[in-house]
CSV table of C-alpha atoms in Angstrom, one decimal:
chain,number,residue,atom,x,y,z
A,1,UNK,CA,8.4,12.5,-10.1
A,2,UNK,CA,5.3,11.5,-11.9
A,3,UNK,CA,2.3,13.9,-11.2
A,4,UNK,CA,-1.7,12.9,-10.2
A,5,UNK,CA,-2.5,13.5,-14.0
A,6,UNK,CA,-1.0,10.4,-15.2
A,7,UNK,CA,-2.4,7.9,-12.7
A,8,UNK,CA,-4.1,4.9,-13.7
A,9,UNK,CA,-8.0,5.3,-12.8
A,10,UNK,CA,-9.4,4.1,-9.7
A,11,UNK,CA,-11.9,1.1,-10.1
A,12,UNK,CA,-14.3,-1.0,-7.2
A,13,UNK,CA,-14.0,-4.4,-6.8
A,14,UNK,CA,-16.2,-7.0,-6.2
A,15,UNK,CA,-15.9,-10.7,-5.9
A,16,UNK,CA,-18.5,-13.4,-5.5
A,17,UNK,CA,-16.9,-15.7,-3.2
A,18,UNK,CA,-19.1,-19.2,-4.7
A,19,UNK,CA,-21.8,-19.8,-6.8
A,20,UNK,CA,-24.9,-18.9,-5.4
A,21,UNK,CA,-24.1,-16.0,-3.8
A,22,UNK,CA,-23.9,-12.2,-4.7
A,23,UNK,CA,-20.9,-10.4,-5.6
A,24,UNK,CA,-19.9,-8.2,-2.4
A,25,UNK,CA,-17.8,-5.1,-2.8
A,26,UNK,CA,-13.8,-5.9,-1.6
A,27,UNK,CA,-12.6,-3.2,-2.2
A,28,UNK,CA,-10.6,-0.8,-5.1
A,29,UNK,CA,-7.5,-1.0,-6.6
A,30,UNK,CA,-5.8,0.9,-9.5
A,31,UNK,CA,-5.8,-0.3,-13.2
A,32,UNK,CA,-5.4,1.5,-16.5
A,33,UNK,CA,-8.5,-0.6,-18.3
A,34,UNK,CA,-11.5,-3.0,-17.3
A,35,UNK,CA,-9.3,-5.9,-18.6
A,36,UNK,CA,-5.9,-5.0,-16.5
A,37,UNK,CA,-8.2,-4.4,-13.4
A,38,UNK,CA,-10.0,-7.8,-13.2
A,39,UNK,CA,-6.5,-9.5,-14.0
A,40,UNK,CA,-5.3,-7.1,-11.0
A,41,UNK,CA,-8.2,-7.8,-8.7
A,42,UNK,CA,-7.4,-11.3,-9.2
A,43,UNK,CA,-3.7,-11.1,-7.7
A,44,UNK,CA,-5.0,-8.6,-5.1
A,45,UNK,CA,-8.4,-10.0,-3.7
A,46,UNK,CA,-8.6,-14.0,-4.5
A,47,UNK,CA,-5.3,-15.0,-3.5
A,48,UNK,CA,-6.6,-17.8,-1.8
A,49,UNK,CA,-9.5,-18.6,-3.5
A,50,UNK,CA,-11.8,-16.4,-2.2
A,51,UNK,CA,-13.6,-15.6,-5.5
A,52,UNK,CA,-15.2,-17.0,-8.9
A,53,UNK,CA,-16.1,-14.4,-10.3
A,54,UNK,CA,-14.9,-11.1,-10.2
A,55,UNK,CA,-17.1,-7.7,-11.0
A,56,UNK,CA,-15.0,-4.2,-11.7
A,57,UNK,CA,-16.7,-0.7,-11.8
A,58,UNK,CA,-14.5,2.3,-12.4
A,59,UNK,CA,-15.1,4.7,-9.0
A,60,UNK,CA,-16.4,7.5,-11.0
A,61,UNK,CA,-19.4,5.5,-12.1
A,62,UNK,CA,-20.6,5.1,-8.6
A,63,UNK,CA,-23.3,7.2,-7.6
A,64,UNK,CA,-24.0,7.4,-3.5
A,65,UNK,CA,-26.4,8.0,-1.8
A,66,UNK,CA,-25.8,11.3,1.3
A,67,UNK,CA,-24.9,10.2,4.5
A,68,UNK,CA,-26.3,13.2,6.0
A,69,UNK,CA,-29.5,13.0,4.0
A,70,UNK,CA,-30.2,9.4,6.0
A,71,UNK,CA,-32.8,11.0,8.0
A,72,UNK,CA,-35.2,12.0,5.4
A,73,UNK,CA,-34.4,9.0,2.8
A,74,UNK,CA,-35.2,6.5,4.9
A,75,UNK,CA,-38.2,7.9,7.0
A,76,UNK,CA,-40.6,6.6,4.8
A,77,UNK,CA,-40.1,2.9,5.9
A,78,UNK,CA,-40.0,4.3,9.6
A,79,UNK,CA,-43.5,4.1,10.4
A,80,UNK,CA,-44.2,0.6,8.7
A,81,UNK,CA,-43.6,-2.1,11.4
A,82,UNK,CA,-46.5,-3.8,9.8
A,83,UNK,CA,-44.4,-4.8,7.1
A,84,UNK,CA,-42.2,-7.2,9.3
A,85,UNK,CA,-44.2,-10.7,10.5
A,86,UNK,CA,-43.3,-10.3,13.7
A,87,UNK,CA,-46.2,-6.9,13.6
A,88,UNK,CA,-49.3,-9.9,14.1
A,89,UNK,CA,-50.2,-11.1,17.4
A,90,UNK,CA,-51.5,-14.8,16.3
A,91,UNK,CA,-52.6,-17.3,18.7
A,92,UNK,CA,-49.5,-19.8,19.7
A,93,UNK,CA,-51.2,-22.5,18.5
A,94,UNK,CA,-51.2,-21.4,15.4
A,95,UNK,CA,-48.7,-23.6,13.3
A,96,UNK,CA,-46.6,-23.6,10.3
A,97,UNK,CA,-47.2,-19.9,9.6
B,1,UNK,CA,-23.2,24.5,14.0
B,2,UNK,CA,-19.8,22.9,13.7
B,3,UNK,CA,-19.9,21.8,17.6
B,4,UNK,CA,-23.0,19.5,17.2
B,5,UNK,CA,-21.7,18.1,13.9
B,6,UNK,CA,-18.3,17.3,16.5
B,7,UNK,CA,-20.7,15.9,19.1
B,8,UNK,CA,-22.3,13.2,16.5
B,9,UNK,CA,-19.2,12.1,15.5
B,10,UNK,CA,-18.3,11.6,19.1
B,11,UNK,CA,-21.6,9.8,19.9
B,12,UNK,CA,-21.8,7.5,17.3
B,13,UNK,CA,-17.9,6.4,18.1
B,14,UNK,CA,-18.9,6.3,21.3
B,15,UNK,CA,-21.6,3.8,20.3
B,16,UNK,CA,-19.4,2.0,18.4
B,17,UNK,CA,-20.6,2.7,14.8
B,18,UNK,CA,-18.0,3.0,12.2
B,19,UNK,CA,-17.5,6.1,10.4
B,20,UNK,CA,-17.6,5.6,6.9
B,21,UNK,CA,-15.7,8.0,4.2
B,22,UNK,CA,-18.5,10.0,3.8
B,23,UNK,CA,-19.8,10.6,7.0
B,24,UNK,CA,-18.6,14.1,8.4
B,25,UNK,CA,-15.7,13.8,10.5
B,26,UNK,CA,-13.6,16.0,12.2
B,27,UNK,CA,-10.4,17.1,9.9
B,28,UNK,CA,-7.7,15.9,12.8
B,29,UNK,CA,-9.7,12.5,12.7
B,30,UNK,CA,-8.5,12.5,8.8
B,31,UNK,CA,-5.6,14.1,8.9
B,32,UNK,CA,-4.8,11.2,12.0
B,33,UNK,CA,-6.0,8.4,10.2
B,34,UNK,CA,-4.5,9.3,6.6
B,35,UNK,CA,-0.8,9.5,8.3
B,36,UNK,CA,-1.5,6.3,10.2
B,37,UNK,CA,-2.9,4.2,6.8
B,38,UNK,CA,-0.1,5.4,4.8
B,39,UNK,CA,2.0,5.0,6.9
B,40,UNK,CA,1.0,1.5,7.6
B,41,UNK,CA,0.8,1.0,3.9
B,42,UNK,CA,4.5,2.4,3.5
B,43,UNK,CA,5.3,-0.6,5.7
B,44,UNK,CA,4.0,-3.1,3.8
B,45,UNK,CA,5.4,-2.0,1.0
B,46,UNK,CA,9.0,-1.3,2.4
B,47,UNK,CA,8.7,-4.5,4.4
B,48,UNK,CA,9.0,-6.3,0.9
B,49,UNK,CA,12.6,-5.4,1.1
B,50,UNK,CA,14.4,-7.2,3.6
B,51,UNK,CA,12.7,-10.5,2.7
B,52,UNK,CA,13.0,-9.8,-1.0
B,53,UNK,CA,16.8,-10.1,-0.2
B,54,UNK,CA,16.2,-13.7,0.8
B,55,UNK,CA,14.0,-15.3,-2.2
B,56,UNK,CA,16.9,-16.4,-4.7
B,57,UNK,CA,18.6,-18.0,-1.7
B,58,UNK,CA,16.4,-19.7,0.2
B,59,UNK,CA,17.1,-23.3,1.2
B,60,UNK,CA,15.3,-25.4,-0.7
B,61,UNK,CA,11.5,-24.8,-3.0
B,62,UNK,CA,9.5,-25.5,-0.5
B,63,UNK,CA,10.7,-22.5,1.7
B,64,UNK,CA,11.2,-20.4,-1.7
B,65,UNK,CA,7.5,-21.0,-2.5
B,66,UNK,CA,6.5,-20.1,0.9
B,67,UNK,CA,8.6,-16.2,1.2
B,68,UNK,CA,7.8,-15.7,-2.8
B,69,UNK,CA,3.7,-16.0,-1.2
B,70,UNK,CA,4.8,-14.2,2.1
B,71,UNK,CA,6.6,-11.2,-0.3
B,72,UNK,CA,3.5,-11.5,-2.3
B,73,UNK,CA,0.9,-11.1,0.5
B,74,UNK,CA,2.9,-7.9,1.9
B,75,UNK,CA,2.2,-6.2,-1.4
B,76,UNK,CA,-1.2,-7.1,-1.4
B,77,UNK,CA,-1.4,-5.6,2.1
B,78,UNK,CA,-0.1,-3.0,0.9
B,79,UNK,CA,-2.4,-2.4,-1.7
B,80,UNK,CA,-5.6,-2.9,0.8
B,81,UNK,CA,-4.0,-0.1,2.7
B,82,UNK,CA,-3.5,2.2,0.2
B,83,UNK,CA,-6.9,1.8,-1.2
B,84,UNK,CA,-8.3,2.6,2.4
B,85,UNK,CA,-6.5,5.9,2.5
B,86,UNK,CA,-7.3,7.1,-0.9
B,87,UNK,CA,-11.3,7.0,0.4
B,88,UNK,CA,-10.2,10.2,2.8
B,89,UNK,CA,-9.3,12.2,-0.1
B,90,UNK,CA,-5.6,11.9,-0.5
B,91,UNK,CA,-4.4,10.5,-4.4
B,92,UNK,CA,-2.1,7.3,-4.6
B,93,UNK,CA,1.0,9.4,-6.3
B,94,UNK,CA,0.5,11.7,-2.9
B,95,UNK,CA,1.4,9.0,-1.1
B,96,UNK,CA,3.7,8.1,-3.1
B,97,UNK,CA,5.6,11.0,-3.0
B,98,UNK,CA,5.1,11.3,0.5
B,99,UNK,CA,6.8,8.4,0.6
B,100,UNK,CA,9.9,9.0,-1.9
B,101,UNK,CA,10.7,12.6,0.1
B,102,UNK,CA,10.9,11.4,3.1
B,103,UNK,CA,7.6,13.3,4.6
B,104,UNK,CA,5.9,10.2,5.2
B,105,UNK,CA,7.4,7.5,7.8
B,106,UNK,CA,7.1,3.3,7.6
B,107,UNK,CA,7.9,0.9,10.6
B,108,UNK,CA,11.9,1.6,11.3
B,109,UNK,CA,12.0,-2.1,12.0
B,110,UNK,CA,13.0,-2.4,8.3
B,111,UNK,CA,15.4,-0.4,7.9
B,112,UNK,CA,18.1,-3.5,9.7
B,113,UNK,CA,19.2,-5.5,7.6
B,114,UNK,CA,18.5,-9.2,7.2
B,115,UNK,CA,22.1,-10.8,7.1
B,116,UNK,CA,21.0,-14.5,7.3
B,117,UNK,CA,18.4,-16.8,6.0
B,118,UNK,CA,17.3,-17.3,10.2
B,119,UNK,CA,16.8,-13.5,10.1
B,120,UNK,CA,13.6,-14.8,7.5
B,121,UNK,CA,12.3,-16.9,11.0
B,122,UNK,CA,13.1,-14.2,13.3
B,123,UNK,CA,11.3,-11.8,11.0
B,124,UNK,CA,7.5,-13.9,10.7
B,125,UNK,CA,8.0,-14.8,14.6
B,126,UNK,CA,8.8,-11.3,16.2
B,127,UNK,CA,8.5,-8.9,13.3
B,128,UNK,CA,5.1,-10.2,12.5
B,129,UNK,CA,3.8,-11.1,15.2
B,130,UNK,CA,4.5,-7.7,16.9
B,131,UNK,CA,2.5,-6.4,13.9
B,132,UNK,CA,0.0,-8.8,14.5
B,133,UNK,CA,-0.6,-7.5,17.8
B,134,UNK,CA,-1.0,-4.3,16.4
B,135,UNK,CA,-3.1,-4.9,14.0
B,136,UNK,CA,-5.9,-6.9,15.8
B,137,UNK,CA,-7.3,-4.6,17.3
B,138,UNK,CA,-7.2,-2.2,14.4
B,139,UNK,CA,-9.8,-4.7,13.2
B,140,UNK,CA,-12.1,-3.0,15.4
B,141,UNK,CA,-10.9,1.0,14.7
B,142,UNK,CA,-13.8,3.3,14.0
B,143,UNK,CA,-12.6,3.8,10.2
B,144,UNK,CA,-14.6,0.8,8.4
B,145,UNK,CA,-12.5,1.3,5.3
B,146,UNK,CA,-9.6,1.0,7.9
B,147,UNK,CA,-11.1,-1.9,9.9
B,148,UNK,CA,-12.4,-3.6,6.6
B,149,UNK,CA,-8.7,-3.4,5.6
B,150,UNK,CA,-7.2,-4.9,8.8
B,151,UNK,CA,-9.8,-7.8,8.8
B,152,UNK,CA,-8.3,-9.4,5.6
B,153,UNK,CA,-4.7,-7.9,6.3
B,154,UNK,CA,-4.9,-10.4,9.3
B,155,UNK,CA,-6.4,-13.3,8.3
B,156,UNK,CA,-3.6,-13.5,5.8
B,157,UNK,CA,-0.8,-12.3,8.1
B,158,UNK,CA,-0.8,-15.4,10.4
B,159,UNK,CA,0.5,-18.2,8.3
B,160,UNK,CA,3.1,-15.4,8.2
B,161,UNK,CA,4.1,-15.5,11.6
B,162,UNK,CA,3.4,-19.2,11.9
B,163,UNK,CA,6.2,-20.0,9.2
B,164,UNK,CA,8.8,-17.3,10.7
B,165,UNK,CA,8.6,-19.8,13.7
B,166,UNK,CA,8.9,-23.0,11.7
B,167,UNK,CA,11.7,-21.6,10.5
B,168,UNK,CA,13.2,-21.1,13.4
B,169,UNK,CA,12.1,-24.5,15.0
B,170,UNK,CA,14.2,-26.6,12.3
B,171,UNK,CA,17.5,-24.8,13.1
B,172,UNK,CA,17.3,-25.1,16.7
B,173,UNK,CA,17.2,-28.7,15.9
B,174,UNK,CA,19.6,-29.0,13.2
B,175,UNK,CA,23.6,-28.4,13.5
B,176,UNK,CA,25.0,-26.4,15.9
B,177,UNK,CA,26.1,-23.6,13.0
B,178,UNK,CA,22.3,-23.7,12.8
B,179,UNK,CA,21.5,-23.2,16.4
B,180,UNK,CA,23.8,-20.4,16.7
B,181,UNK,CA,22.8,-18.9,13.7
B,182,UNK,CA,19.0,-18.9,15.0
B,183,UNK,CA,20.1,-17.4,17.8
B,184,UNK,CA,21.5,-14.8,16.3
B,185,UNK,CA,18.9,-13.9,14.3
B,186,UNK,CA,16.9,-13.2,17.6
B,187,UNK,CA,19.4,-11.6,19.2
B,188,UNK,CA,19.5,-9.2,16.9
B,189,UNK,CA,15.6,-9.0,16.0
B,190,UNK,CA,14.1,-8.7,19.3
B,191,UNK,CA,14.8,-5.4,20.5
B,192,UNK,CA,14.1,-3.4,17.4
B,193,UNK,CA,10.7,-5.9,17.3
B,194,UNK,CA,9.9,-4.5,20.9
B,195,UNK,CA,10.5,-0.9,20.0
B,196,UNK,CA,8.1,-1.5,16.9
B,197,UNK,CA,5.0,-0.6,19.3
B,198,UNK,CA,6.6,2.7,19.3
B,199,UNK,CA,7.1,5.7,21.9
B,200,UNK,CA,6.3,5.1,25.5
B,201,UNK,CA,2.7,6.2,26.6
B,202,UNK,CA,3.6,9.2,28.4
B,203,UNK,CA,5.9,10.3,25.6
B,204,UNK,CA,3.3,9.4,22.5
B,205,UNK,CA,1.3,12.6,22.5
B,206,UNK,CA,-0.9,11.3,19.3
B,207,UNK,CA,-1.9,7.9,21.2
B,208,UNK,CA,-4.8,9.9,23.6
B,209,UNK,CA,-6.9,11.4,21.2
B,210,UNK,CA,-6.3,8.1,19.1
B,211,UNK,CA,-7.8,6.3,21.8
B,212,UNK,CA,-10.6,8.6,22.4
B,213,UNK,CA,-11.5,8.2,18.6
B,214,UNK,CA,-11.1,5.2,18.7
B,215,UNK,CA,-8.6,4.6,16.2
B,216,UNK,CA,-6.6,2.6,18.6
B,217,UNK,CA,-7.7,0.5,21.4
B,218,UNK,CA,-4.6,-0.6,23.1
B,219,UNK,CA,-2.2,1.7,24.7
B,220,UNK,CA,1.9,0.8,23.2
B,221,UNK,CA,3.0,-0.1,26.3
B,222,UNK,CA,0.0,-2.4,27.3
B,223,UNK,CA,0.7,-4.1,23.5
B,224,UNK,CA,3.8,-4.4,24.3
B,225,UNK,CA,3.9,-6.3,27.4
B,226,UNK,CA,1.6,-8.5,25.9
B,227,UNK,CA,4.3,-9.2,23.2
B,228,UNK,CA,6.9,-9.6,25.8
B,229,UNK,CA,4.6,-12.2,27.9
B,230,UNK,CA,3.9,-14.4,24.7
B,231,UNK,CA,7.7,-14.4,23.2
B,232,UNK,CA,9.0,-15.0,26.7
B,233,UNK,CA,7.3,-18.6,26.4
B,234,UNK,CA,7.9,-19.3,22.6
B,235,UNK,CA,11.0,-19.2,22.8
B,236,UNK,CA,11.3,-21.8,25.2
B,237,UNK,CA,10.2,-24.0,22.6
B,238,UNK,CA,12.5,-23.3,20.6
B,239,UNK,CA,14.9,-23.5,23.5
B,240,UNK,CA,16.5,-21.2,22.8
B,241,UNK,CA,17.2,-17.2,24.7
B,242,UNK,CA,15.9,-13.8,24.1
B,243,UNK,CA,18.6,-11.0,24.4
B,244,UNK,CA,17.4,-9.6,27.8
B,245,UNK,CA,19.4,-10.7,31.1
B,246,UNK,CA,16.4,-8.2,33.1
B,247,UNK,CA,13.6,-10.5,31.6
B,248,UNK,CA,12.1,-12.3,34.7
B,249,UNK,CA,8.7,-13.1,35.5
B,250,UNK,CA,6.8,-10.8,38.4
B,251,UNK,CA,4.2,-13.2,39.8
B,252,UNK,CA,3.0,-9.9,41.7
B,253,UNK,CA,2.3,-8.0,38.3
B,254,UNK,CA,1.5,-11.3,36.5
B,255,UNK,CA,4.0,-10.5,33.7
B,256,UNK,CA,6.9,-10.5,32.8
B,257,UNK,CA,9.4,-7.7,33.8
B,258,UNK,CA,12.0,-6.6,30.8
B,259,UNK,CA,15.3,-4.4,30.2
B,260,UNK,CA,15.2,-0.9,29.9
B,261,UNK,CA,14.6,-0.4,25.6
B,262,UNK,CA,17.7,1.6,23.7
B,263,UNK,CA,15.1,4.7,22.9
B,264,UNK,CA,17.8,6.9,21.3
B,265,UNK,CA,18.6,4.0,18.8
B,266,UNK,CA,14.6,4.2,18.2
B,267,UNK,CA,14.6,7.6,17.8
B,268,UNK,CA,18.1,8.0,15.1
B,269,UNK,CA,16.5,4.9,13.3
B,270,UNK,CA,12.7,7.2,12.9
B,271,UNK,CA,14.9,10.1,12.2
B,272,UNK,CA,16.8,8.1,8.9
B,273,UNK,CA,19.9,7.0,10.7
B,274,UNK,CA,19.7,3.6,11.1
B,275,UNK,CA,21.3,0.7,9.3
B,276,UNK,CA,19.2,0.5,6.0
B,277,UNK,CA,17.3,3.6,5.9
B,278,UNK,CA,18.7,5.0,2.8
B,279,UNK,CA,19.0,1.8,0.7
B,280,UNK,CA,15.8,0.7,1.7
B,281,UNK,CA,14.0,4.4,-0.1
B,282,UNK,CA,16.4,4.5,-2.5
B,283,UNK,CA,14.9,0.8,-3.3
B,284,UNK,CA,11.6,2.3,-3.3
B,285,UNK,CA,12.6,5.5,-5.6
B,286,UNK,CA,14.3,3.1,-8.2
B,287,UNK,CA,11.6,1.3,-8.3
B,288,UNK,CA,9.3,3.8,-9.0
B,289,UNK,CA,11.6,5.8,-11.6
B,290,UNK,CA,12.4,2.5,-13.1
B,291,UNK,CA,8.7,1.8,-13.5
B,292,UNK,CA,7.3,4.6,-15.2
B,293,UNK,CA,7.4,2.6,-19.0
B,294,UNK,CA,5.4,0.2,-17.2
B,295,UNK,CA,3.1,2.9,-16.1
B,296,UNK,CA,2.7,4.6,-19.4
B,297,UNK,CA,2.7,1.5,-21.8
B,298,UNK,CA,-0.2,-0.1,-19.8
B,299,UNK,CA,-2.1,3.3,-20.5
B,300,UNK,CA,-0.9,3.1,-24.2
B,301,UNK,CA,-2.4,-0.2,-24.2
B,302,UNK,CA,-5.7,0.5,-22.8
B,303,UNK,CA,-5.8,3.2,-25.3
B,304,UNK,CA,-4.9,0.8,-28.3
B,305,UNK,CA,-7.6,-2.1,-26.7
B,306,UNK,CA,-10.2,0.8,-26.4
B,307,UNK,CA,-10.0,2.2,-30.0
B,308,UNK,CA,-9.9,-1.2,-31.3
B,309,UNK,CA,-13.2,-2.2,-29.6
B,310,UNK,CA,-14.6,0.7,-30.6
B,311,UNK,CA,-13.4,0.1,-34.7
B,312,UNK,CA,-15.2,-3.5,-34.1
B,313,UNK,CA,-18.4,-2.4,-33.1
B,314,UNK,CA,-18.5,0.8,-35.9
């Protein structure tokens, strides 16, 4: 039996569904190069059409960001509710704004 | 320290926010949900195997077409599955193994055999759609990878289902060799398809603290009744008989009441003695055994492709 040592890497895949629109992560799949993964991706994830274009990253490239660090990496936007319109208390009559 | 970390977790299931592979979770919640993804995966996978046995002979291209998509989409599943596991920490070949020795389980539903081409419309309507009723819900389990994985799994599984019954549907009106052999097919698929929602609650030890995490959200037996209400009025469309003389509807209960289910058959087919069980791993090892050239040439070649690139740009 084949050991962990010769398994293809690991890669993320993401598909953008039409023009327009961003590629969104679908998921990973196995694949021994970039080339073999996006033909791979393409059986796996757009079976139906769901993609025209097709991004691959291998996993190992992907830096994330701590879970348990969410408190303190997001608190400086906590405090900011004037950056969202709905901070302004404007006159109903105001229109088109 | 550990206690609090236990009591987030619980809260944020509680408020229904997924737990993502990073998150800290408790190990049983891992340990739980690796066996239950590969396992599920294993299905897929093994599930190839019955129908597989049917593409060269299907009736005509049209149905070819359709099991060759079918067969197709169960790998795929597969391959979702798999993908969802390996984010808890556990390698592919793991699974793998897990798989080849007999550690890991799949659904004993395929381990019978499919002995005619009705068993391929017997198969989409009961086999899948117990699975779909299964799996719905799993759209919602607190795992996102899981959930995520479920979400596509059963947007694709319908047409599944939906052609198991077409199947079924042309016989019934066809010849009477074709009727009977429909009715076979259900006679035989129907109680190993009611098993497949597994162990009764009181003897599923697992299903409590699966429900408390959230993993699952249904109860077997309350999935299974549900599976039993719906098939007990599909099939009169098909007009045709499922294989229980105790199957009655209880206006009281507003269900249907059922026969008492064969659980020692359940439990020698979970324990590798049913019909198929060997032939279907032994599919599985081949496979893998027989695919290791594959394995190592496509490494070779990415090897070859990457020193050539990198002789270009020099």
């Amino acid at each position: 039996m084949s050991t962990t040592k010769s398994e293809w890497p690991l890669w993320e895949i993401f598909i953008r569904s039409r023009q327009g629109l961003d590629h969104k992560h679908v998921g990973s799949l196995h694949a021994a190069d970039a080339q073999m993964a996006i033909e791979n991706a393409r059986d796996v994830y757009t079976r139906r059409m769901e993609g025209v274009s097709i991004w691959v990253v291998e996993s190992r490239h992907i830096h994330a960001s701590n879970p348990a660090e969410a408190g303190a990496l997001y608190d400086p936007a906590n405090d900011k509710a004037y950056r969202h319109p709905t901070f302004y208390d404007l006159p109903d009559e105001l229109k088109h704004m | 320290m550990e206690k609090n970390l236990e009591e987030i977790f619980q809260d944020k299931i509680d408020r229904e926010i997924r737990i993502e592979p990073k998150d800290w979770m408790p190990e049983k919640y891992r340990q739980t949900l690796i066996r239950q993804i590969s396992q599920h995966a294993h299905s897929e996978i093994v599930g190839m195997l019955p129908e597989g046995n049917w593409i060269t002979r299907a009736p005509n291209l049209r149905r070819k077409s359709i099991l060759l998509a079918k067969v197709q989409d169960e790998a795929g599943h597969g391959l979702y599955l798999y993908s969802a596991a390996e984010t808890l920490g556990i390698s592919r070949d793991e699974m793998y193994e897990q798989l080849h020795s007999g550690k890991a389980k799949y659904s004993s539903i395929f381990n019978y055999p499919t002995l005619s081409w009705a068993d391929m419309g017997a198969i989409g309507w009961l086999v899948d759609g117990a699975a779909i009723m299964n799996q719905v819900p799993l759209c919602r389990s607190s795992f996102g990878p899981y959930a995520r994985a479920m979400v596509r799994v059963c947007k694709e599984e319908s047409f599944h289902q939906r052609q198991g019954f077409e199947i079924l549907l042309t016989l019934s009106k066809g010849s009477e060799a074709q009727r009977r052999m429909a009715q076979d097919a259900i006679d035989r698929w129907w109680w190993p398809s009611v098993m497949m929602f597994g162990p009764k609650d009181d003897e599923s030890p697992n299903s409590l603290l699966s429900m408390k995490w959230k993993i699952k959200r249904f109860s077997n037996d309350e999935l299974r009744q549900k599976f039993v209400d719906i098939c007990a009025e599909q099939v009169k469309i098909l007009g045709l008989t499922l294989p229980d003389p105790d199957l009655k509807w209880n206006e009281e209960r507003g269900h249907y009441d059922f026969g008492a289910i064969n659980w020692d058959e359940f439990w020698q087919v979970v324990q590798g003695n049913g019909p198929c069980n060997k032939e279907r791993l032994g599919a599985r090892k081949k496979a893998w055994e027989d695919g290791a050239w594959v394995r190592e040439a496509a490494n070779a070649y990415a090897e070859k492709r990457k020193n050539r690139q990198s002789v270009n740009a020099a």
